[in-house]
Amino acid sequence: MEGEPVGIVIRYPRIDFSKVRAHWAPNIAFAQFQNATSIIPAPVEPWLIKVLNIAMERLPAGSEQLREDMAAFIGQESQHYRQHQKFNKVIAAQGYPRLAEFEKKLADDLDAFLKNRSLKFMLAYADGFESLGAVQGGIWFERMDALIEGADPNAVAFWKWHMAEEFEHREVCFQIYHRIYSGGLWGRIWNGYFYRVYGCLYAMVHLRGFMDRMFSYLIEQDKKSMTPAEQAALDRDIKALNNFQLRVFFPQLLKNFLPWYDPGKKPTPPGLFDFLRQFEKSGPAEA
């Protein structure tokens, strides 16, 4: 049985994005969907760090282990958004300049949440975002082989590293939310289930809207320089991607809305922590 690390580990990957092309996987639609998805962490994860720092002051006594997990979570997320900023810059430079506009709009939305929404809403939203990562972590290590066969190894390593760490810290936001807001019978019912589901749905719809608009933009840019035959091939890739999401991703996502959902009980995908160990050999990069 694979040995899991004791606690959450902060890793400092050295991934070379310099030669990664926008069409880094044989299925171009899959590559571009992931490229669109990559815009999300750049503003969301710095925002998450701010939300967790606020929540740290609200945790009840006896939360020492959770505080340690939160500190490690923040360390991991700090690496995630920095790596995505590097990746996004490489992709945008290949003929997709409007990606920066989408990123700024999302950052503005999140800043408005900080100013105008409650901590309960923000933690429920954060749990929704993190629940997506927990699902993707399992898929990347159990169901993704056909889509990443023949793909750029640097891009694959980048995504597998990120999704593996999302799986590793999958229950931190869930535990914070419940520790603060799910006390007592009414708290467990209303906050612990109904409001949590509301926050998750809000986050998923909000973020999926950005991903869909960015994906459409990327595909539109691609088709401008494609022959009719290439456009037809891309349409087939889109259909295959949609079928994969309906068949694999969405059934797993629906489990997040069950009343007994607990991300900590998700079984670890085979090979996940063995894969992550390759990124534990180096410290922070020099400035």
Short mmCIF file of N, CA and C in Angstrom, two decimals, residues 15 17 20 24-27 29-38 41 84 87 131-168 211 241 244-245 248-249 252 266-273 275-276 279:
data_model
loop_
_atom_site.label_atom_id
_atom_site.label_comp_id
_atom_site.label_asym_id
_atom_site.label_seq_id
_atom_site.Cartn_x
_atom_site.Cartn_y
_atom_site.Cartn_z
N ILE A 15 9.09 23.33 -13.27
CA ILE A 15 8.49 22.88 -14.52
C ILE A 15 8.85 23.87 -15.61
N PHE A 17 8.00 25.61 -18.77
CA PHE A 17 6.87 25.91 -19.65
C PHE A 17 7.30 26.52 -20.98
N VAL A 20 6.07 24.72 -24.06
CA VAL A 20 4.71 24.20 -24.07
C VAL A 20 3.88 24.99 -25.07
N TRP A 24 -1.16 21.39 -26.55
CA TRP A 24 -0.15 20.50 -25.97
C TRP A 24 -0.62 19.06 -25.86
N ALA A 25 -1.87 18.78 -26.20
CA ALA A 25 -2.39 17.41 -26.19
C ALA A 25 -2.96 17.08 -27.56
N PRO A 26 -2.97 15.80 -27.96
CA PRO A 26 -3.53 15.44 -29.26
C PRO A 26 -4.98 15.90 -29.44
N ASN A 27 -5.80 15.82 -28.38
CA ASN A 27 -7.14 16.37 -28.44
C ASN A 27 -7.04 17.86 -28.13
N ALA A 29 -9.20 20.27 -28.15
CA ALA A 29 -10.25 20.81 -27.29
C ALA A 29 -9.92 20.56 -25.82
N PHE A 30 -9.40 19.38 -25.51
CA PHE A 30 -9.00 19.08 -24.13
C PHE A 30 -7.90 20.03 -23.67
N ALA A 31 -6.87 20.21 -24.52
CA ALA A 31 -5.78 21.12 -24.16
C ALA A 31 -6.31 22.53 -23.92
N GLN A 32 -7.18 23.00 -24.81
CA GLN A 32 -7.68 24.36 -24.66
C GLN A 32 -8.64 24.50 -23.48
N PHE A 33 -9.37 23.45 -23.16
CA PHE A 33 -10.22 23.51 -21.97
C PHE A 33 -9.36 23.63 -20.71
N GLN A 34 -8.28 22.86 -20.66
CA GLN A 34 -7.36 22.97 -19.52
C GLN A 34 -6.69 24.34 -19.50
N ASN A 35 -6.35 24.88 -20.68
CA ASN A 35 -5.76 26.22 -20.73
C ASN A 35 -6.74 27.26 -20.20
N ALA A 36 -8.02 27.11 -20.53
CA ALA A 36 -9.04 28.02 -20.00
C ALA A 36 -9.16 27.85 -18.48
N THR A 37 -9.15 26.60 -18.04
CA THR A 37 -9.23 26.30 -16.61
C THR A 37 -8.06 26.92 -15.85
N SER A 38 -6.90 26.98 -16.49
CA SER A 38 -5.70 27.49 -15.83
C SER A 38 -5.80 28.95 -15.45
N PRO A 41 -7.14 29.56 -11.31
CA PRO A 41 -6.36 29.60 -10.06
C PRO A 41 -5.56 30.89 -9.86
N HIS A 84 0.65 28.76 -12.19
CA HIS A 84 -0.36 29.04 -13.21
C HIS A 84 -0.11 30.39 -13.89
N PHE A 87 2.44 29.58 -16.55
CA PHE A 87 1.82 28.82 -17.63
C PHE A 87 0.92 29.72 -18.47
N SER A 131 -13.81 21.46 -3.86
CA SER A 131 -14.43 20.17 -4.17
C SER A 131 -14.24 19.81 -5.64
N LEU A 132 -14.13 20.81 -6.50
CA LEU A 132 -13.82 20.54 -7.91
C LEU A 132 -12.43 19.93 -8.04
N GLY A 133 -11.48 20.47 -7.29
CA GLY A 133 -10.12 19.94 -7.34
C GLY A 133 -10.03 18.53 -6.82
N ALA A 134 -10.82 18.20 -5.80
CA ALA A 134 -10.80 16.84 -5.26
C ALA A 134 -11.29 15.85 -6.31
N VAL A 135 -12.33 16.24 -7.06
CA VAL A 135 -12.83 15.37 -8.13
C VAL A 135 -11.79 15.21 -9.23
N GLN A 136 -11.22 16.33 -9.65
CA GLN A 136 -10.23 16.28 -10.72
C GLN A 136 -8.99 15.50 -10.32
N GLY A 137 -8.62 15.57 -9.04
CA GLY A 137 -7.46 14.81 -8.58
C GLY A 137 -7.63 13.32 -8.82
N GLY A 138 -8.82 12.81 -8.52
CA GLY A 138 -9.07 11.41 -8.77
C GLY A 138 -9.07 11.08 -10.26
N ILE A 139 -9.69 11.95 -11.06
CA ILE A 139 -9.79 11.70 -12.50
C ILE A 139 -8.42 11.72 -13.17
N TRP A 140 -7.57 12.66 -12.79
CA TRP A 140 -6.25 12.76 -13.43
C TRP A 140 -5.40 11.52 -13.18
N PHE A 141 -5.64 10.81 -12.10
CA PHE A 141 -4.82 9.63 -11.80
C PHE A 141 -5.52 8.31 -12.10
N GLU A 142 -6.79 8.37 -12.47
CA GLU A 142 -7.52 7.12 -12.70
C GLU A 142 -8.21 7.03 -14.06
N ARG A 143 -8.55 8.18 -14.67
CA ARG A 143 -9.39 8.11 -15.86
C ARG A 143 -8.85 8.95 -17.03
N MET A 144 -7.70 9.56 -16.91
CA MET A 144 -7.24 10.54 -17.90
C MET A 144 -6.28 9.99 -18.94
N ASP A 145 -5.89 8.74 -18.84
CA ASP A 145 -4.81 8.21 -19.68
C ASP A 145 -5.04 8.43 -21.17
N ALA A 146 -6.25 8.18 -21.64
CA ALA A 146 -6.51 8.29 -23.08
C ALA A 146 -6.34 9.72 -23.58
N LEU A 147 -6.71 10.71 -22.77
CA LEU A 147 -6.62 12.10 -23.20
C LEU A 147 -5.20 12.65 -23.12
N ILE A 148 -4.37 12.12 -22.24
CA ILE A 148 -3.02 12.66 -22.11
C ILE A 148 -1.97 11.82 -22.83
N GLU A 149 -2.37 10.74 -23.47
CA GLU A 149 -1.41 9.95 -24.23
C GLU A 149 -0.85 10.79 -25.38
N GLY A 150 0.46 10.88 -25.44
CA GLY A 150 1.10 11.67 -26.48
C GLY A 150 1.16 13.16 -26.20
N ALA A 151 0.74 13.59 -25.00
CA ALA A 151 0.74 15.01 -24.66
C ALA A 151 2.12 15.47 -24.19
N ASP A 152 2.32 16.77 -24.18
CA ASP A 152 3.58 17.36 -23.71
C ASP A 152 3.81 16.97 -22.25
N PRO A 153 4.93 16.32 -21.95
CA PRO A 153 5.15 15.83 -20.57
C PRO A 153 5.23 16.95 -19.54
N ASN A 154 5.70 18.13 -19.93
CA ASN A 154 5.77 19.24 -18.97
C ASN A 154 4.38 19.73 -18.60
N ALA A 155 3.50 19.83 -19.59
CA ALA A 155 2.12 20.24 -19.30
C ALA A 155 1.42 19.19 -18.45
N VAL A 156 1.63 17.92 -18.77
CA VAL A 156 1.00 16.85 -18.00
C VAL A 156 1.51 16.86 -16.56
N ALA A 157 2.82 17.01 -16.38
CA ALA A 157 3.39 17.05 -15.03
C ALA A 157 2.82 18.21 -14.23
N PHE A 158 2.67 19.35 -14.88
CA PHE A 158 2.11 20.53 -14.25
C PHE A 158 0.70 20.27 -13.72
N TRP A 159 -0.15 19.71 -14.57
CA TRP A 159 -1.53 19.48 -14.18
C TRP A 159 -1.65 18.36 -13.15
N LYS A 160 -0.88 17.31 -13.30
CA LYS A 160 -0.96 16.21 -12.34
C LYS A 160 -0.45 16.66 -10.97
N TRP A 161 0.61 17.46 -10.95
CA TRP A 161 1.10 17.99 -9.67
C TRP A 161 0.02 18.82 -8.98
N HIS A 162 -0.57 19.74 -9.73
CA HIS A 162 -1.57 20.61 -9.12
C HIS A 162 -2.77 19.81 -8.64
N MET A 163 -3.31 18.93 -9.49
CA MET A 163 -4.50 18.17 -9.11
C MET A 163 -4.22 17.20 -7.97
N ALA A 164 -3.01 16.67 -7.91
CA ALA A 164 -2.65 15.78 -6.80
C ALA A 164 -2.62 16.55 -5.48
N GLU A 165 -2.09 17.77 -5.50
CA GLU A 165 -2.09 18.55 -4.26
C GLU A 165 -3.48 19.03 -3.90
N GLU A 166 -4.33 19.30 -4.89
CA GLU A 166 -5.72 19.62 -4.58
C GLU A 166 -6.38 18.45 -3.86
N PHE A 167 -6.06 17.24 -4.31
CA PHE A 167 -6.61 16.07 -3.62
C PHE A 167 -6.02 15.96 -2.21
N GLU A 168 -4.74 16.24 -2.07
CA GLU A 168 -4.09 16.11 -0.76
C GLU A 168 -4.74 17.04 0.27
N MET A 211 -14.89 29.71 -17.31
CA MET A 211 -14.18 28.70 -18.10
C MET A 211 -14.82 28.53 -19.48
N LEU A 241 -14.54 15.57 -25.93
CA LEU A 241 -14.34 16.17 -24.61
C LEU A 241 -15.66 16.26 -23.86
N PHE A 244 -16.65 12.92 -22.58
CA PHE A 244 -15.83 12.54 -21.43
C PHE A 244 -16.35 13.21 -20.16
N GLN A 245 -16.65 14.49 -20.25
CA GLN A 245 -17.12 15.21 -19.06
C GLN A 245 -18.47 14.66 -18.57
N VAL A 248 -17.64 10.95 -17.21
CA VAL A 248 -16.66 10.76 -16.14
C VAL A 248 -16.74 11.85 -15.07
N PHE A 249 -16.68 13.11 -15.49
CA PHE A 249 -16.56 14.20 -14.51
C PHE A 249 -17.85 14.46 -13.75
N GLN A 252 -19.06 12.07 -10.93
CA GLN A 252 -18.26 12.20 -9.71
C GLN A 252 -18.59 13.49 -8.97
N LYS A 266 -12.57 10.28 0.77
CA LYS A 266 -12.30 9.85 -0.60
C LYS A 266 -11.06 8.96 -0.62
N PRO A 267 -11.11 7.80 -1.25
CA PRO A 267 -9.91 6.95 -1.32
C PRO A 267 -8.84 7.58 -2.20
N THR A 268 -7.59 7.44 -1.79
CA THR A 268 -6.48 8.02 -2.54
C THR A 268 -6.27 7.27 -3.86
N PRO A 269 -6.24 7.99 -4.98
CA PRO A 269 -6.00 7.34 -6.26
C PRO A 269 -4.63 6.67 -6.28
N PRO A 270 -4.51 5.50 -6.90
CA PRO A 270 -3.22 4.81 -6.96
C PRO A 270 -2.14 5.67 -7.61
N GLY A 271 -0.98 5.70 -6.98
CA GLY A 271 0.16 6.40 -7.55
C GLY A 271 0.22 7.89 -7.30
N LEU A 272 -0.80 8.46 -6.64
CA LEU A 272 -0.84 9.92 -6.48
C LEU A 272 0.34 10.44 -5.66
N PHE A 273 0.56 9.86 -4.49
CA PHE A 273 1.63 10.37 -3.64
C PHE A 273 3.01 9.93 -4.14
N PHE A 275 3.77 9.91 -7.24
CA PHE A 275 4.02 10.94 -8.25
C PHE A 275 4.49 12.24 -7.60
N LEU A 276 3.86 12.63 -6.50
CA LEU A 276 4.20 13.89 -5.86
C LEU A 276 5.60 13.92 -5.27
N PHE A 279 8.57 16.00 -6.56
CA PHE A 279 8.60 17.45 -6.38
C PHE A 279 9.03 17.85 -4.97
#
